[in-house]
Amino acid sequence: MDNGNQIERLPQESERRNEGDSGILESASAVAHRVLEEIEALAGTTACKAVQLVKLKKWAQEQGCWFSDRSQFGDFFDRGSENETYILPDSKEIIKLNDFRYSDDNLTPFFERIKAHNQYFDACPYRMIGFAENRDGKVCAVLVQPYINEARLATKQEIHDEFLRLGFHPEDNGEYYTNGQHDIFDAVDGNVLVGSDGHLYFIDTIIYPSDTGGYDSYRSLSPRFSS
């Protein structure tokens, strides 16, 4: 992270735990929500993503949780629809730079999505440690997640059975799953792993509150449905 002109190493796991896993997530969420309220009051619109990104970058720099050097995250590992992923040698964690693709014109649902993920999939939770720019120069949330070693891709049936166990049921021929509170999309084999312990690990899903137009938002933003 930036500390004056000096770049520090990533905090070790014990240090991050002492800081409180939800502190940065909750504080950043509050910053984004304040921008939403201000824009809505002034302009009568919830389209405020660009302003939120500017405010969050400035806030992260002031708070010392802005990462200006991506080499701190280790080696580039993969690129998905919304995440650049990095891993340090011999690390038990993977680092994701999330570009807020599925937040459309307002970032506030992103923070609720991370909380919902950690509620349902606590075996593979996210921790938010700050912000950084990805290789495309986009401001991203920096998320840390356990690295699932010696894992295989889950089958469609395994994913279906796990959702049923969690109290979800399929909609639109299994395109997404819902429990009436949240709708979960993109739980396909590449985003759900089976560990050597036999447990399913949901490493990447898209979550929207039910009855908020999540289905249409997901289809409009997902590369799977782009023309």
Short mmCIF file of C-alpha atoms in Angstrom, two decimals:
data_model
loop_
_atom_site.label_atom_id
_atom_site.label_comp_id
_atom_site.label_asym_id
_atom_site.label_seq_id
_atom_site.Cartn_x
_atom_site.Cartn_y
_atom_site.Cartn_z
CA MET A 1 0.00 0.00 0.00
CA ASP A 2 1.02 3.59 -0.41
CA ASN A 3 2.45 5.08 2.77
CA GLY A 4 3.77 8.46 1.72
CA ASN A 5 6.23 7.56 -1.03
CA GLN A 6 6.95 4.13 0.35
CA ILE A 7 5.34 0.88 -0.82
CA GLU A 8 4.68 -1.58 1.98
CA ARG A 9 4.20 -5.34 1.69
CA LEU A 10 0.75 -6.83 1.90
CA PRO A 11 -0.26 -7.25 5.55
CA GLN A 12 0.15 -10.75 6.87
CA GLU A 13 -3.00 -12.71 7.70
CA SER A 14 -2.71 -12.21 11.46
CA GLU A 15 -2.25 -8.46 11.02
CA ARG A 16 -5.29 -8.18 8.75
CA ARG A 17 -7.38 -10.16 11.21
CA ASN A 18 -6.46 -7.72 13.98
CA GLU A 19 -7.58 -4.82 11.80
CA GLY A 20 -11.04 -6.36 11.43
CA ASP A 21 -12.02 -8.20 8.27
CA SER A 22 -15.09 -6.07 7.58
CA GLY A 23 -13.63 -2.62 8.38
CA ILE A 24 -12.59 -1.54 4.88
CA LEU A 25 -15.66 -3.11 3.28
CA GLU A 26 -18.04 -1.31 5.64
CA SER A 27 -16.23 2.03 5.38
CA ALA A 28 -16.00 1.92 1.58
CA SER A 29 -19.65 0.93 1.40
CA ALA A 30 -20.53 3.99 3.48
CA VAL A 31 -18.52 6.27 1.15
CA ALA A 32 -20.31 4.88 -1.91
CA HIS A 33 -23.69 5.19 -0.23
CA ARG A 34 -23.10 8.84 0.68
CA VAL A 35 -22.29 9.62 -2.95
CA LEU A 36 -25.47 7.84 -4.03
CA GLU A 37 -27.58 9.89 -1.63
CA GLU A 38 -25.96 13.16 -2.71
CA ILE A 39 -26.37 12.50 -6.44
CA GLU A 40 -29.93 11.30 -6.00
CA ALA A 41 -30.83 14.41 -4.00
CA LEU A 42 -29.16 16.80 -6.45
CA ALA A 43 -29.94 15.18 -9.78
CA GLY A 44 -32.77 12.76 -9.06
CA THR A 45 -30.81 9.79 -10.44
CA THR A 46 -29.02 6.76 -9.03
CA ALA A 47 -26.50 6.74 -11.89
CA CYS A 48 -23.40 7.70 -9.93
CA LYS A 49 -20.81 4.97 -10.54
CA ALA A 50 -18.19 7.27 -12.08
CA VAL A 51 -18.40 9.71 -9.17
CA GLN A 52 -18.26 6.86 -6.64
CA LEU A 53 -15.08 5.53 -8.23
CA VAL A 54 -13.37 8.91 -8.02
CA LYS A 55 -14.42 9.37 -4.38
CA LEU A 56 -13.40 5.84 -3.41
CA LYS A 57 -9.95 6.18 -4.98
CA LYS A 58 -9.35 9.43 -3.10
CA TRP A 59 -10.68 7.90 0.12
CA ALA A 60 -8.47 4.81 -0.26
CA GLN A 61 -5.38 6.97 -0.81
CA GLU A 62 -6.19 9.01 2.29
CA GLN A 63 -6.80 5.89 4.37
CA GLY A 64 -3.64 4.09 3.25
CA CYS A 65 -5.47 1.25 1.52
CA TRP A 66 -4.65 2.21 -2.07
CA PHE A 67 -2.27 -0.22 -3.82
CA SER A 68 -0.28 1.49 -6.58
CA ASP A 69 2.01 -1.45 -7.33
CA ARG A 70 0.27 -4.61 -8.57
CA SER A 71 3.51 -6.59 -8.28
CA GLN A 72 2.76 -6.78 -4.55
CA PHE A 73 -0.06 -9.17 -5.43
CA GLY A 74 2.27 -11.73 -7.02
CA ASP A 75 1.96 -13.30 -10.44
CA PHE A 76 -0.97 -12.66 -12.76
CA PHE A 77 -3.06 -15.83 -12.66
CA ASP A 78 -6.21 -15.40 -14.73
CA ARG A 79 -8.78 -12.93 -16.05
CA GLY A 80 -12.52 -13.55 -15.74
CA SER A 81 -15.46 -11.39 -16.71
CA GLU A 82 -14.89 -9.04 -13.75
CA ASN A 83 -11.75 -10.13 -11.90
CA GLU A 84 -8.04 -10.06 -12.54
CA THR A 85 -6.52 -12.68 -10.25
CA TYR A 86 -3.03 -12.83 -8.80
CA ILE A 87 -1.21 -15.24 -6.54
CA LEU A 88 2.03 -15.08 -4.59
CA PRO A 89 4.34 -18.12 -4.60
CA ASP A 90 3.45 -20.62 -1.87
CA SER A 91 0.46 -18.48 -0.89
CA LYS A 92 -2.72 -19.91 0.61
CA GLU A 93 -4.68 -16.97 -0.73
CA ILE A 94 -5.58 -15.55 -4.11
CA ILE A 95 -6.01 -11.84 -4.79
CA LYS A 96 -8.74 -10.52 -7.07
CA LEU A 97 -9.04 -7.08 -8.60
CA ASN A 98 -12.78 -6.67 -9.15
CA ASP A 99 -13.69 -3.96 -11.69
CA PHE A 100 -17.34 -3.65 -10.59
CA ARG A 101 -18.62 -4.85 -13.97
CA TYR A 102 -21.86 -6.17 -12.51
CA SER A 103 -22.61 -3.02 -10.54
CA ASP A 104 -23.97 -1.26 -13.65
CA ASP A 105 -24.42 2.47 -12.80
CA ASN A 106 -24.19 2.31 -8.99
CA LEU A 107 -21.57 0.59 -6.83
CA THR A 108 -23.56 0.18 -3.64
CA PRO A 109 -25.02 -3.27 -4.55
CA PHE A 110 -21.45 -4.57 -4.94
CA PHE A 111 -20.76 -4.22 -1.23
CA GLU A 112 -24.02 -5.96 -0.34
CA ARG A 113 -23.11 -8.72 -2.76
CA ILE A 114 -19.81 -9.38 -0.96
CA LYS A 115 -21.62 -9.55 2.38
CA ALA A 116 -24.19 -11.96 0.93
CA HIS A 117 -21.44 -14.15 -0.52
CA ASN A 118 -19.76 -14.41 2.86
CA GLN A 119 -23.08 -15.25 4.47
CA TYR A 120 -23.88 -18.14 2.12
CA PHE A 121 -20.40 -19.35 1.20
CA ASP A 122 -18.41 -18.90 4.39
CA ALA A 123 -16.01 -21.72 3.49
CA CYS A 124 -14.50 -19.43 0.85
CA PRO A 125 -15.15 -15.85 2.00
CA TYR A 126 -13.93 -12.58 0.54
CA ARG A 127 -11.92 -10.04 2.51
CA MET A 128 -11.64 -6.57 1.09
CA ILE A 129 -8.25 -4.97 1.76
CA GLY A 130 -8.37 -1.86 -0.40
CA PHE A 131 -8.42 -0.54 -3.95
CA ALA A 132 -6.09 -0.57 -6.95
CA GLU A 133 -6.10 -0.11 -10.71
CA ASN A 134 -6.09 -3.21 -12.87
CA ARG A 135 -4.07 -3.66 -16.06
CA ASP A 136 -6.73 -1.74 -17.99
CA GLY A 137 -6.42 1.24 -15.64
CA LYS A 138 -9.82 0.69 -14.02
CA VAL A 139 -10.31 1.34 -10.29
CA CYS A 140 -10.98 -2.01 -8.63
CA ALA A 141 -11.76 -3.45 -5.24
CA VAL A 142 -8.90 -5.62 -3.97
CA LEU A 143 -10.36 -8.85 -2.60
CA VAL A 144 -8.55 -11.70 -0.89
CA GLN A 145 -9.95 -15.22 -0.96
CA PRO A 146 -8.59 -18.62 0.14
CA TYR A 147 -6.82 -20.53 -2.62
CA ILE A 148 -8.43 -23.94 -3.01
CA ASN A 149 -5.57 -26.30 -3.71
CA GLU A 150 -5.94 -29.69 -5.40
CA ALA A 151 -9.51 -28.88 -6.44
CA ARG A 152 -11.60 -30.00 -9.39
CA LEU A 153 -14.51 -28.35 -11.14
CA ALA A 154 -17.90 -29.10 -9.62
CA THR A 155 -20.49 -30.77 -11.82
CA LYS A 156 -23.84 -29.18 -12.62
CA GLN A 157 -25.58 -31.78 -10.48
CA GLU A 158 -23.28 -31.16 -7.52
CA ILE A 159 -23.93 -27.43 -7.76
CA HIS A 160 -27.68 -28.02 -7.99
CA ASP A 161 -27.68 -30.33 -4.96
CA GLU A 162 -25.66 -27.86 -2.89
CA PHE A 163 -28.05 -25.03 -3.68
CA LEU A 164 -30.98 -27.17 -2.61
CA ARG A 165 -29.16 -27.93 0.65
CA LEU A 166 -28.68 -24.20 1.20
CA GLY A 167 -32.38 -23.53 0.72
CA PHE A 168 -32.29 -22.23 -2.87
CA HIS A 169 -34.30 -23.44 -5.85
CA PRO A 170 -33.61 -23.07 -9.58
CA GLU A 171 -35.30 -20.56 -11.85
CA ASP A 172 -35.33 -20.19 -15.65
CA ASN A 173 -34.23 -23.78 -16.23
CA GLY A 174 -31.36 -23.43 -13.75
CA GLU A 175 -30.04 -20.13 -15.10
CA TYR A 176 -30.02 -18.84 -11.54
CA TYR A 177 -31.01 -19.90 -8.03
CA THR A 178 -33.08 -17.99 -5.51
CA ASN A 179 -34.23 -18.24 -1.92
CA GLY A 180 -36.58 -15.27 -2.20
CA GLN A 181 -34.04 -12.96 -0.59
CA HIS A 182 -31.16 -13.23 -3.03
CA ASP A 183 -30.80 -14.44 -6.62
CA ILE A 184 -27.46 -16.09 -7.42
CA PHE A 185 -26.10 -16.17 -10.97
CA ASP A 186 -23.01 -17.56 -12.70
CA ALA A 187 -22.64 -20.57 -10.39
CA VAL A 188 -21.20 -22.65 -13.22
CA ASP A 189 -18.49 -25.30 -13.04
CA GLY A 190 -15.60 -22.86 -13.53
CA ASN A 191 -16.79 -20.80 -10.57
CA VAL A 192 -17.52 -23.66 -8.18
CA LEU A 193 -14.80 -26.06 -7.08
CA VAL A 194 -14.74 -29.32 -5.15
CA GLY A 195 -11.86 -29.46 -2.70
CA SER A 196 -9.88 -32.51 -1.69
CA ASP A 197 -12.11 -32.56 1.41
CA GLY A 198 -15.17 -33.09 -0.81
CA HIS A 199 -16.69 -29.70 0.04
CA LEU A 200 -17.98 -27.32 -2.62
CA TYR A 201 -16.34 -23.90 -2.77
CA PHE A 202 -18.19 -21.09 -4.55
CA ILE A 203 -15.33 -18.84 -5.63
CA ASP A 204 -17.17 -16.54 -8.05
CA THR A 205 -20.89 -15.86 -8.26
CA ILE A 206 -23.04 -12.84 -9.03
CA ILE A 207 -25.62 -12.04 -6.34
CA TYR A 208 -28.52 -9.59 -6.51
CA PRO A 209 -31.33 -9.00 -4.01
CA SER A 210 -34.50 -10.69 -5.24
CA ASP A 211 -37.12 -8.58 -6.99
CA THR A 212 -34.66 -5.81 -7.93
CA GLY A 213 -34.23 -6.64 -11.62
CA GLY A 214 -31.11 -8.73 -11.12
CA TYR A 215 -31.99 -11.13 -13.93
CA ASP A 216 -32.12 -8.35 -16.52
CA SER A 217 -29.02 -6.66 -15.09
CA TYR A 218 -27.02 -9.88 -15.20
CA ARG A 219 -28.01 -10.66 -18.79
CA SER A 220 -27.20 -7.13 -19.93
CA LEU A 221 -23.75 -7.12 -18.28
CA SER A 222 -22.54 -10.71 -18.63
CA PRO A 223 -20.22 -11.58 -21.55
CA ARG A 224 -22.14 -14.84 -21.83
CA PHE A 225 -25.09 -12.93 -23.30
CA SER A 226 -23.24 -10.28 -25.31
CA SER A 227 -23.87 -10.24 -29.01
#
